[in-house]
Coordinates of C-alpha atoms in Angstrom, one line a residue:
Chain A
X1 CA -2.7 10.4 28.4
X2 CA -1.9 8.2 25.5
X3 CA 1.7 7.4 26.4
X4 CA 3.3 4.6 24.5
X5 CA 4.3 2.3 27.3
X6 CA 1.6 1.4 29.8
X7 CA 4.4 0.6 32.2
X8 CA 7.9 2.0 31.8
X9 CA 10.8 -0.3 31.9
X10 CA 12.9 0.1 35.1
X11 CA 16.6 0.4 35.0
X12 CA 17.2 -2.7 37.1
X13 CA 15.1 -4.7 34.7
X14 CA 17.1 -3.4 31.8
X15 CA 20.3 -4.4 33.5
X16 CA 19.0 -7.9 34.2
X17 CA 18.0 -8.4 30.7
X18 CA 21.3 -7.0 29.4
X19 CA 23.2 -9.6 31.5
X20 CA 21.0 -12.5 30.5
X21 CA 20.7 -11.7 26.8
X22 CA 23.6 -9.5 25.8
X23 CA 21.5 -6.9 24.1
X24 CA 22.5 -3.2 24.5
X25 CA 20.6 -0.7 26.5
X26 CA 19.1 1.1 23.5
X27 CA 18.2 -2.2 21.8
X28 CA 16.3 -3.3 24.9
X29 CA 14.3 -0.1 25.1
X30 CA 13.5 -0.2 21.4
X31 CA 12.5 -3.8 21.6
X32 CA 10.3 -3.0 24.6
X33 CA 8.6 -0.3 22.5
X34 CA 7.9 -3.0 19.9
X35 CA 6.7 -5.4 22.5
X36 CA 4.1 -2.8 23.8
X37 CA 3.0 -1.9 20.4
X38 CA 2.2 -5.6 19.7
X39 CA 0.4 -5.9 23.1
X40 CA -3.0 -4.8 22.1
X41 CA -4.6 -5.9 25.4
X42 CA -2.1 -3.6 27.2
X43 CA -1.6 -6.1 30.0
X44 CA 2.1 -6.5 29.8
X45 CA 2.0 -9.9 28.0
X46 CA 1.6 -11.2 24.5
X47 CA -0.8 -13.9 23.5
X48 CA -0.7 -16.0 20.4
X49 CA -3.3 -13.7 18.7
X50 CA -1.0 -10.8 19.2
X51 CA 1.7 -12.6 17.1
X52 CA -0.8 -13.7 14.5
X53 CA -1.7 -10.2 13.9
X54 CA 1.6 -9.7 12.1
X55 CA 0.7 -10.4 8.4
X56 CA 4.2 -11.4 7.4
X57 CA 4.3 -13.9 10.2
X58 CA 0.9 -15.3 9.4
X59 CA 1.8 -16.2 5.9
X60 CA 5.1 -17.8 6.9
X61 CA 4.8 -21.7 6.6
X62 CA 6.5 -22.1 9.9
X63 CA 4.6 -19.2 11.5
X64 CA 2.7 -21.2 14.1
X65 CA 5.7 -23.2 15.2
X66 CA 7.7 -20.0 15.6
X67 CA 5.0 -18.5 17.7
X68 CA 4.9 -21.6 19.9
X69 CA 8.6 -21.3 20.6
X70 CA 7.9 -18.1 22.6
X71 CA 5.5 -19.8 24.9
X72 CA 6.8 -22.0 27.7
X73 CA 5.2 -25.4 28.1
X74 CA 1.5 -25.1 28.7
X75 CA 1.3 -21.3 28.9
X76 CA -0.7 -18.9 26.9
X77 CA 1.0 -15.6 27.7
X78 CA 4.6 -14.4 27.3
X79 CA 6.0 -11.5 29.2
X80 CA 8.8 -9.2 28.1
X81 CA 11.6 -11.3 29.7
X82 CA 10.4 -14.4 27.9
X83 CA 10.2 -12.4 24.7
X84 CA 13.7 -11.2 25.0
X85 CA 15.0 -14.6 26.0
X86 CA 13.7 -16.1 22.8
X87 CA 14.9 -13.2 20.6
X88 CA 18.4 -13.5 22.3
X89 CA 19.0 -16.7 20.4
X90 CA 19.2 -14.6 17.2
X91 CA 21.8 -12.1 18.3
X92 CA 24.9 -12.4 16.2
X93 CA 27.9 -14.0 17.8
X94 CA 30.5 -11.4 18.4
X95 CA 34.2 -12.2 18.1
X96 CA 35.0 -11.4 21.7
X97 CA 32.4 -13.8 22.9
X98 CA 33.8 -16.7 21.0
X99 CA 36.9 -17.0 23.2
X100 CA 35.2 -16.7 26.5
X101 CA 35.8 -19.0 29.5
X102 CA 34.5 -22.4 28.3
X103 CA 33.3 -23.3 31.8
X104 CA 30.9 -20.3 32.0
X105 CA 27.3 -20.8 31.1
X106 CA 26.7 -20.8 27.4
X107 CA 25.2 -17.6 26.1
X108 CA 21.7 -17.8 24.6
X109 CA 23.1 -17.0 21.1
X110 CA 25.8 -19.7 21.0
X111 CA 25.9 -22.0 18.0
X112 CA 24.5 -24.9 20.0
X113 CA 21.7 -22.9 21.4
X114 CA 20.8 -21.6 17.9
X115 CA 20.6 -25.2 16.7
X116 CA 18.6 -26.3 19.7
X117 CA 16.1 -23.6 18.9
X118 CA 15.6 -24.8 15.4
X119 CA 15.5 -28.4 16.6
X120 CA 12.8 -27.7 19.1
X121 CA 10.6 -26.2 16.3
X122 CA 10.6 -29.6 14.6
X123 CA 10.4 -31.7 17.7
X124 CA 6.7 -31.1 18.2
X125 CA 6.1 -33.9 20.7
X126 CA 9.2 -32.6 22.6
X127 CA 10.7 -36.0 22.9
X128 CA 14.1 -34.8 21.7
X129 CA 14.2 -36.9 18.6
X130 CA 14.4 -36.2 14.9
X131 CA 16.2 -38.0 12.1
X132 CA 19.9 -38.4 13.1
X133 CA 21.5 -38.2 9.7
X134 CA 19.8 -35.0 8.6
X135 CA 20.8 -33.4 11.9
X136 CA 24.4 -34.5 11.5
X137 CA 24.5 -32.9 8.1
X138 CA 23.3 -29.6 9.5
X139 CA 25.7 -29.8 12.4
X140 CA 28.7 -30.2 10.1
X141 CA 28.2 -28.1 7.0
X142 CA 25.8 -25.2 7.5
X143 CA 27.0 -21.8 8.7
X144 CA 24.5 -21.8 11.6
X145 CA 26.0 -18.7 13.1
X146 CA 25.2 -16.6 10.2
X147 CA 21.9 -18.1 9.1
X148 CA 20.3 -18.0 12.5
X149 CA 21.3 -14.5 13.3
X150 CA 19.6 -11.2 12.8
X151 CA 21.5 -7.9 12.4
X152 CA 20.2 -5.9 15.2
X153 CA 21.0 -2.2 14.8
X154 CA 22.4 -0.2 17.7
Chain B
X1 CA -21.3 38.6 27.6
X2 CA -19.6 41.6 26.0
X3 CA -16.3 39.8 26.0
X4 CA -17.7 36.9 24.0
X5 CA -19.2 39.3 21.5
X6 CA -15.9 41.2 21.1
X7 CA -14.1 37.9 20.7
X8 CA -16.5 36.7 18.0
X9 CA -16.3 40.0 16.1
X10 CA -12.5 39.9 16.1
X11 CA -12.5 36.4 14.8
X12 CA -14.9 37.1 12.1
X13 CA -13.1 40.2 10.9
X14 CA -9.6 39.1 11.2
X15 CA -9.8 35.5 10.2
X16 CA -13.1 34.3 8.8
X17 CA -13.8 37.0 6.2
X18 CA -10.3 37.1 4.7
X19 CA -10.1 33.3 4.4
X20 CA -13.6 33.2 2.8
X21 CA -12.3 35.4 0.1
X22 CA -9.0 33.6 -0.3
X23 CA -6.6 36.2 1.0
X24 CA -4.8 36.5 4.3
X25 CA -3.9 39.2 6.7
X26 CA -0.6 37.6 7.5
X27 CA -1.3 36.7 11.1
X28 CA -1.0 32.9 10.5
X29 CA 2.2 33.5 8.6
X30 CA 3.8 35.2 11.5
X31 CA 2.6 32.5 13.9
X32 CA 4.1 29.8 11.6
X33 CA 7.5 31.6 11.3
X34 CA 7.7 31.9 15.1
X35 CA 6.7 28.3 15.4
X36 CA 9.3 27.0 13.0
X37 CA 12.1 29.0 14.6
X38 CA 11.0 27.7 18.1
X39 CA 11.0 24.1 16.9
X40 CA 14.4 24.4 15.3
X41 CA 15.8 25.9 18.5
X42 CA 14.3 23.1 20.5
X43 CA 15.8 20.5 18.2
X44 CA 19.3 22.0 18.4
X45 CA 19.0 22.1 22.2
X46 CA 18.0 18.5 22.4
X47 CA 20.8 17.4 20.1
X48 CA 23.3 19.4 22.0
X49 CA 22.2 17.9 25.3
X50 CA 22.4 14.4 23.9
X51 CA 25.8 14.8 22.4
X52 CA 27.1 16.4 25.6
X53 CA 25.9 13.4 27.6
X54 CA 27.5 11.1 25.0
X55 CA 24.3 9.2 24.4
X56 CA 23.6 9.0 20.7
X57 CA 19.9 8.6 20.6
X58 CA 19.2 6.2 17.7
X59 CA 17.3 8.1 15.0
X60 CA 14.0 6.4 14.5
X61 CA 14.4 6.4 10.8
X62 CA 16.8 3.5 11.4
X63 CA 14.9 0.3 11.7
X64 CA 15.5 -2.0 14.6
X65 CA 17.2 -4.5 12.4
X66 CA 18.8 -4.7 9.0
X67 CA 16.9 -7.3 7.0
X68 CA 18.3 -9.7 4.3
X69 CA 16.5 -8.9 1.1
X70 CA 17.1 -12.0 -0.9
X71 CA 14.3 -13.9 -2.4
X72 CA 13.2 -17.3 -1.1
X73 CA 15.0 -19.0 -4.0
X74 CA 18.3 -17.2 -3.5
X75 CA 18.4 -17.7 0.3
X76 CA 17.5 -21.4 0.1
X77 CA 20.2 -22.0 -2.6
X78 CA 22.7 -20.5 -0.3
X79 CA 21.6 -22.7 2.6
X80 CA 21.8 -25.8 0.4
X81 CA 25.2 -25.0 -1.0
X82 CA 26.8 -27.3 1.5
X83 CA 25.6 -30.5 -0.1
X84 CA 25.4 -31.8 -3.7
X85 CA 22.1 -31.6 -5.4
X86 CA 20.5 -35.0 -5.9
X87 CA 20.4 -35.8 -9.7
X88 CA 16.8 -36.6 -9.8
X89 CA 13.7 -35.9 -7.8
X90 CA 12.9 -33.3 -5.2
X91 CA 15.3 -31.6 -2.8
X92 CA 14.6 -31.1 0.9
X93 CA 17.2 -30.2 3.5
X94 CA 16.5 -29.7 7.2
X95 CA 18.5 -26.5 7.0
X96 CA 15.8 -24.9 4.8
X97 CA 14.0 -24.2 8.0
X98 CA 16.6 -21.6 9.0
X99 CA 15.3 -19.3 6.2
X100 CA 11.8 -19.4 7.4
X101 CA 12.7 -19.1 11.1
X102 CA 14.8 -16.1 10.5
X103 CA 12.1 -14.5 8.3
X104 CA 9.5 -15.1 11.0
X105 CA 11.6 -13.7 13.9
X106 CA 12.6 -10.7 11.8
X107 CA 8.9 -9.9 11.1
X108 CA 8.2 -10.3 14.9
X109 CA 10.8 -7.6 15.6
X110 CA 10.0 -5.3 12.8
X111 CA 7.3 -5.8 10.1
X112 CA 6.1 -3.6 7.3
X113 CA 2.5 -3.6 8.0
X114 CA 1.6 -3.2 11.7
X115 CA 3.7 -0.1 12.0
X116 CA 1.5 1.7 9.5
X117 CA -1.5 1.7 11.8
X118 CA 0.1 3.7 14.6
X119 CA 1.5 7.2 14.5
X120 CA 4.8 7.9 12.9
X121 CA 7.8 8.1 15.3
X122 CA 9.4 11.5 15.3
X123 CA 13.1 12.0 14.8
X124 CA 13.2 14.8 17.3
X125 CA 10.7 15.8 20.0
X126 CA 8.4 18.6 18.9
X127 CA 7.4 19.9 22.3
X128 CA 4.1 18.1 22.5
X129 CA 3.2 16.0 25.5
X130 CA 1.8 13.3 23.3
X131 CA 4.9 12.6 21.3
X132 CA 7.2 12.5 24.4
X133 CA 8.1 8.8 24.6
X134 CA 11.4 9.2 26.3
X135 CA 11.0 11.8 28.9
X136 CA 14.3 13.4 29.7
X137 CA 14.8 16.6 31.4
X138 CA 17.0 18.6 29.1
X139 CA 17.1 22.1 30.3
X140 CA 15.1 24.7 32.1
X141 CA 14.6 26.8 29.0
X142 CA 13.2 23.9 27.1
X143 CA 10.8 23.0 29.8
X144 CA 9.6 26.6 30.0
X145 CA 9.0 26.8 26.3
X146 CA 7.1 23.5 26.5
X147 CA 5.0 24.8 29.4
X148 CA 4.3 28.0 27.4
X149 CA 3.4 25.9 24.5
X150 CA 0.8 24.1 26.5
X151 CA -0.8 27.4 27.6
X152 CA -0.8 28.8 24.1
X153 CA -2.2 25.7 22.5
X154 CA -4.9 24.9 25.0
X155 CA -6.0 28.3 26.1
X156 CA -5.6 30.5 23.0
X157 CA -5.4 28.4 19.9
X158 CA -7.9 25.7 20.8
X159 CA -10.9 27.9 21.6
X160 CA -10.1 30.0 18.5
X161 CA -10.0 26.9 16.3
X162 CA -13.2 25.4 17.9
X163 CA -15.1 28.6 17.3
X164 CA -13.9 28.8 13.7
X165 CA -14.9 25.2 13.0
X166 CA -18.3 25.6 14.5
X167 CA -18.9 28.7 12.3
X168 CA -17.6 26.8 9.3
X169 CA -19.8 23.8 9.7
X170 CA -22.9 25.8 10.6
X171 CA -22.3 27.9 7.5
X172 CA -21.9 24.8 5.4
X173 CA -25.3 23.4 6.5
X174 CA -27.1 26.8 6.3
X175 CA -25.5 27.9 3.1
X176 CA -26.0 24.6 1.2
X177 CA -29.6 24.3 2.3
X178 CA -30.2 27.9 1.2
X179 CA -28.7 27.3 -2.2
X180 CA -30.7 24.1 -2.5
X181 CA -33.8 26.2 -2.4
X182 CA -32.9 27.9 -5.7
X183 CA -34.1 26.5 -9.0
X184 CA -31.6 24.8 -11.2
X185 CA -30.1 27.8 -12.9
X186 CA -26.5 28.3 -13.8
X187 CA -26.1 30.6 -10.8
X188 CA -27.0 27.7 -8.5
X189 CA -24.0 25.7 -9.4
X190 CA -21.7 28.7 -9.1
X191 CA -23.1 29.6 -5.7
X192 CA -23.0 26.1 -4.5
X193 CA -19.3 25.8 -5.3
X194 CA -18.7 29.2 -3.7
X195 CA -20.4 28.1 -0.5
X196 CA -18.6 24.8 -0.3
X197 CA -15.2 26.3 -0.8
X198 CA -15.7 29.1 1.7
X199 CA -16.8 26.7 4.4
X200 CA -13.9 24.4 3.8
X201 CA -11.6 27.4 4.0
X202 CA -13.0 28.4 7.3
X203 CA -12.6 24.9 8.6
X204 CA -9.0 24.8 7.3
X205 CA -8.3 28.0 9.3
X206 CA -9.9 26.2 12.2
X207 CA -7.1 23.7 12.0
X208 CA -4.4 26.2 11.4
X209 CA -3.7 24.4 8.1
X210 CA -0.9 25.5 5.9
X211 CA -1.3 23.8 2.6
X212 CA 1.0 24.0 -0.3
X213 CA -0.4 22.9 -3.6
X214 CA 1.8 21.7 -6.4
X215 CA 1.1 21.3 -10.1
X216 CA -2.3 22.9 -10.0
X217 CA -2.6 22.6 -13.8
X218 CA -3.3 18.9 -13.2
X219 CA -6.4 19.6 -11.0
X220 CA -9.2 17.1 -11.4
X221 CA -11.9 18.0 -14.0
X222 CA -15.5 17.2 -14.2
X223 CA -16.4 13.7 -15.2
X224 CA -13.3 12.2 -13.7
X225 CA -12.4 10.5 -10.4
X226 CA -9.9 11.9 -8.0
X227 CA -8.0 9.4 -5.9
X228 CA -5.7 10.2 -3.0
X229 CA -3.9 8.5 -0.2
X230 CA -5.9 8.5 3.1
X231 CA -4.6 9.6 6.4
X232 CA -7.6 11.1 8.2
X233 CA -11.0 12.7 7.5
X234 CA -9.2 16.0 7.3
X235 CA -7.9 15.0 3.9
X236 CA -11.3 16.1 2.6
X237 CA -11.0 19.6 4.1
X238 CA -7.5 19.8 2.6
X239 CA -8.6 18.9 -0.9
X240 CA -11.8 20.8 -0.9
X241 CA -10.3 24.2 0.0
X242 CA -8.8 24.1 -3.5
X243 CA -11.7 22.8 -5.6
X244 CA -15.1 21.2 -5.6
X245 CA -15.6 17.5 -5.4
X246 CA -18.5 15.2 -5.1
X247 CA -18.1 13.0 -2.1
X248 CA -18.8 9.3 -1.9
X249 CA -19.7 7.6 1.3
X250 CA -22.0 5.9 3.6
X251 CA -25.1 7.6 5.0
X252 CA -24.5 8.4 8.6
X253 CA -26.9 9.5 11.4
X254 CA -26.4 12.4 13.8
X255 CA -24.4 15.5 12.9
X256 CA -22.7 13.8 10.0
X257 CA -26.1 12.9 8.6
X258 CA -27.3 16.5 8.8
X259 CA -24.2 17.7 7.0
X260 CA -24.6 15.1 4.3
X261 CA -28.3 15.9 3.7
X262 CA -27.5 19.6 3.5
X263 CA -24.6 19.1 1.1
X264 CA -26.6 17.0 -1.3
X265 CA -29.3 19.7 -1.6
X266 CA -27.0 22.1 -3.3
X267 CA -25.1 19.7 -5.6
X268 CA -25.1 16.0 -6.2
X269 CA -23.0 13.8 -4.0
X270 CA -23.1 10.0 -3.9
X271 CA -24.3 8.8 -0.5
X272 CA -25.0 5.1 -0.1
X273 CA -27.1 3.3 2.4
X274 CA -25.2 0.6 4.3
X275 CA -27.0 -2.2 2.6
X276 CA -26.3 -0.7 -0.9
X277 CA -22.6 -0.7 -0.3
X278 CA -22.5 -4.5 -0.3
X279 CA -23.8 -4.6 -3.8
X280 CA -20.8 -3.9 -6.0
X281 CA -22.8 -3.7 -9.2
X282 CA -25.0 -1.0 -7.7
X283 CA -22.1 1.0 -6.5
X284 CA -20.3 0.8 -9.8
X285 CA -23.4 1.8 -11.7
X286 CA -24.1 4.8 -9.6
X287 CA -20.5 6.0 -9.9
X288 CA -20.6 5.4 -13.6
X289 CA -23.8 7.4 -13.9
X290 CA -22.3 10.2 -12.0
X291 CA -19.1 10.5 -14.1
X292 CA -21.0 10.2 -17.3
X293 CA -23.0 13.3 -16.5
X294 CA -20.5 15.9 -17.6
X295 CA -22.1 18.6 -15.5
X296 CA -21.4 16.9 -12.2
X297 CA -18.3 17.4 -10.1
X298 CA -15.4 15.0 -10.1
X299 CA -15.7 12.3 -7.5
X300 CA -13.3 12.1 -4.6
X301 CA -12.4 8.6 -3.5
X302 CA -9.8 7.1 -1.1
X303 CA -9.1 3.7 -2.6
X304 CA -7.2 2.4 0.5
X305 CA -10.5 2.2 2.3
X306 CA -9.1 3.1 5.7
X307 CA -6.7 5.6 7.3
X308 CA -3.0 4.9 7.1
X309 CA -0.3 6.7 9.0
X310 CA 1.1 8.7 6.0
X311 CA 4.4 6.8 5.8
X312 CA 3.2 4.5 3.1
X313 CA 0.5 3.8 0.6
X314 CA -1.3 0.5 0.9
X315 CA -3.3 -1.5 -1.6
X316 CA -5.8 0.4 -3.6
X317 CA -9.2 -1.3 -4.0
X318 CA -9.9 -1.9 -7.6
X319 CA -13.6 -0.7 -7.6
X320 CA -12.9 2.9 -8.7
X321 CA -10.5 1.7 -11.4
X322 CA -13.1 -0.4 -13.1
X323 CA -15.3 2.5 -14.0
X324 CA -13.3 3.3 -17.1
X325 CA -12.9 7.1 -16.7
X326 CA -10.0 9.4 -16.2
X327 CA -8.2 9.1 -12.9
X328 CA -6.6 12.1 -11.3
X329 CA -4.2 11.0 -8.7
X330 CA -3.4 13.3 -5.8
X331 CA -0.6 12.8 -3.2
X332 CA -1.0 14.3 0.3
X333 CA 1.9 14.4 2.7
X334 CA 1.7 15.9 6.1
X335 CA 4.6 17.2 8.0
X336 CA 4.6 15.3 11.3
X337 CA 6.7 18.0 13.1
X338 CA 3.7 20.3 13.6
X339 CA 1.1 17.8 14.6
X340 CA 0.2 14.2 13.9
X341 CA -2.7 14.1 11.4
X342 CA -3.2 10.3 11.4
X343 CA -6.6 9.2 12.8
X344 CA -6.1 6.0 14.8
X345 CA -9.8 5.0 14.9
X346 CA -9.2 2.2 17.4
X347 CA -7.5 4.5 19.8
X348 CA -9.4 7.8 19.5
X349 CA -13.0 8.6 18.7
X350 CA -13.7 11.3 16.1
X351 CA -14.4 14.0 18.6
X352 CA -11.2 13.1 20.6
X353 CA -9.3 13.1 17.4
X354 CA -10.5 16.6 16.4
X355 CA -9.7 18.0 19.8
X356 CA -6.2 16.6 19.4
X357 CA -5.9 18.3 16.0
X358 CA -7.0 21.6 17.5
X359 CA -4.4 21.4 20.2
X360 CA -1.5 20.6 17.9
X361 CA 0.8 23.3 16.8
X362 CA -0.5 23.4 13.2
X363 CA -1.3 21.3 10.2
X364 CA 1.3 21.5 7.5
X365 CA 1.0 19.5 4.4
X366 CA 1.9 19.3 0.7
X367 CA -0.6 18.4 -2.0
X368 CA 0.7 17.3 -5.4
X369 CA -1.7 17.0 -8.3
X370 CA -0.4 14.3 -10.6
X371 CA -1.1 14.1 -14.3
X372 CA -4.3 12.3 -15.3
X373 CA -4.0 8.5 -15.9
X374 CA -6.1 6.2 -18.0
X375 CA -6.4 2.4 -18.1
X376 CA -4.1 1.2 -20.8
X377 CA -4.7 -1.6 -23.3
X378 CA -4.2 -5.0 -21.8
X379 CA -4.1 -3.7 -18.3
X380 CA -6.6 -5.0 -15.8
X381 CA -8.1 -2.9 -13.0
X382 CA -5.7 -4.3 -10.4
X383 CA -2.6 -3.4 -12.4
X384 CA -4.0 0.0 -13.2
X385 CA -4.7 0.6 -9.5
X386 CA -1.1 -0.5 -8.7
X387 CA 0.3 1.8 -11.3
X388 CA -1.6 4.8 -9.9
X389 CA -0.6 3.8 -6.3
X390 CA 3.1 3.7 -7.3
X391 CA 2.8 7.2 -8.9
X392 CA 1.3 8.6 -5.7
X393 CA 3.8 6.9 -3.4
X394 CA 6.7 8.1 -5.5
X395 CA 5.6 11.7 -5.5
X396 CA 4.7 11.8 -1.8
X397 CA 7.9 10.1 -0.7
X398 CA 5.9 7.2 0.8
X399 CA 6.6 3.5 0.9
X400 CA 4.6 1.6 -1.8
X401 CA 3.2 -1.5 -0.1
X402 CA 1.2 -4.4 -1.6
X403 CA -0.5 -5.2 1.7
X404 CA -4.2 -4.4 2.2
X405 CA -5.1 -1.6 4.6
X406 CA -7.9 -3.8 5.8
X407 CA -5.3 -5.8 7.7
X408 CA -5.7 -3.1 10.4
X409 CA -8.7 -5.1 11.6
X410 CA -8.9 -8.3 9.6
X411 CA -6.7 -11.3 9.5
X412 CA -4.6 -11.9 6.4
X413 CA -6.2 -14.2 3.9
X414 CA -5.3 -17.9 3.8
X415 CA -4.5 -17.6 0.1
X416 CA -1.4 -15.6 0.8
X417 CA -0.1 -18.3 3.2
X418 CA -0.9 -20.9 0.6
X419 CA 1.1 -18.9 -2.0
X420 CA 4.2 -19.1 0.2
X421 CA 3.7 -22.8 0.8
X422 CA 3.3 -23.4 -2.9
X423 CA 6.4 -21.4 -3.7
X424 CA 8.5 -23.5 -1.3
X425 CA 7.0 -26.8 -2.3
X426 CA 7.9 -26.0 -5.9
X427 CA 11.5 -25.9 -4.7
X428 CA 11.2 -29.1 -2.8
X429 CA 9.3 -31.0 -5.5
X430 CA 11.1 -29.7 -8.5
X431 CA 8.9 -30.3 -11.5
X432 CA 11.2 -31.4 -14.2
X433 CA 9.9 -34.0 -16.6
X434 CA 11.6 -37.0 -14.9
X435 CA 10.0 -36.6 -11.5
X436 CA 6.4 -37.1 -10.6
X437 CA 5.0 -33.9 -9.0
X438 CA 1.5 -32.6 -8.9

């Protein structure tokens, strides 16, 4: 029939993703639309080739590493949940989230998690080490919250 | 059998003959007026239903994200503000990576290129099954109209249009072959043009095409090259109903081959064998020879080289701009409300695409003839091509992109990645006289 989504997103799934990532309902459906349009094989997952088909990403010097960040250790396919989980790091930090209960699990887009994401891109052998001084510099002075956030429209 | 005959006679009298001679009995106009009113009513209904429910459906003209538009230099300067610049030598900060990471993730969410190879998203549903991405039951009235629309489109309009197209194409083949038998008198050219235009007009009726031509004083003349943005093979029908052009293309087999051979009998077109297309000098020479013969028709070329979805104009290949003759740019913009004209060749075959066209509401488009352009002093072919592309994009209200339409199938060239790397490394290894950079 030529419908856009080979599989429609169920309401329960949308609620789960909303809780985990903090995206709004309409943002999730639109990002799902984007996910399916990138999924040329129409099997509900993205491979590395699907990402490399984006020209702006292919010419990015860090392109390959960014793509790797989507794939969990040793896997070649990422599903929509994984896709959203990675994108969630780039949601802007809203003011009402800043003063949340400190003992609750940290949201994916917290300042620390944003830094961890960037850190992991450099830590290719995944042994949790890069130069200490450089990292301290970044931790202290750079406005990580703004520089590692994307303005998602509602 | 009688019914079929009556049906054929009706079509010939009411539609084919008037269109062949360029006038209209007004039936299509009535249909279009009813159609426009129906779609407006449907849009209002959907908007009312949405605002009642309180869900403000995001208009698809908004992107998913709002991008930062600073250049690499500006963004990296900002990131590095927090620490003093070293007095000599290069400058690398770990926080530079934030710029690239954000750019990368932004392009994963929404990029300028991949969206051009699929159909444009509509702002409001136009009562076609194929554009219904977000099925919501709105009201009984709307569903009834939608159902009625299906019956009208598939049972009345589609057979009508298929008949017309078959007549049109057969007439093209027979007519051009017949004219081809005549010796090369003046009357042959006149007849050939007449046959071509009549056939294309019939085919245009076969698609319920409503075309508005603007600035017809700029129409392409003999000895020039007409360039236009490419959305589908139907572009040819659209342009050829209003004038005669020489086509350029590869020799095909099958039905297309028959049409091509017939057309070339009555007036010269430029058909290339597959092997010849690889030889750029040969191609340029043949095109040059054609334009230098002032008796031959203007050549029609689509420099993008592939079909784009009519929201943007992508890179023009410089081949046609090296010939050194007058370029007549033409901008074509379809109205997506009435039917999606874009041919997504990886998704639909040609036949399937034509059937979809014939079961849409109609084909509405605007054609602008732009003033002729010449290559200027000191301008090379690529710059000239870009200048023409910008003019077309500006007139048609399309986005002007530098990206190559070939990216639909091919990977982006390594050289572009190297350019980005070079740009960044220039910032890291700053080449002032005191530092040693390469």
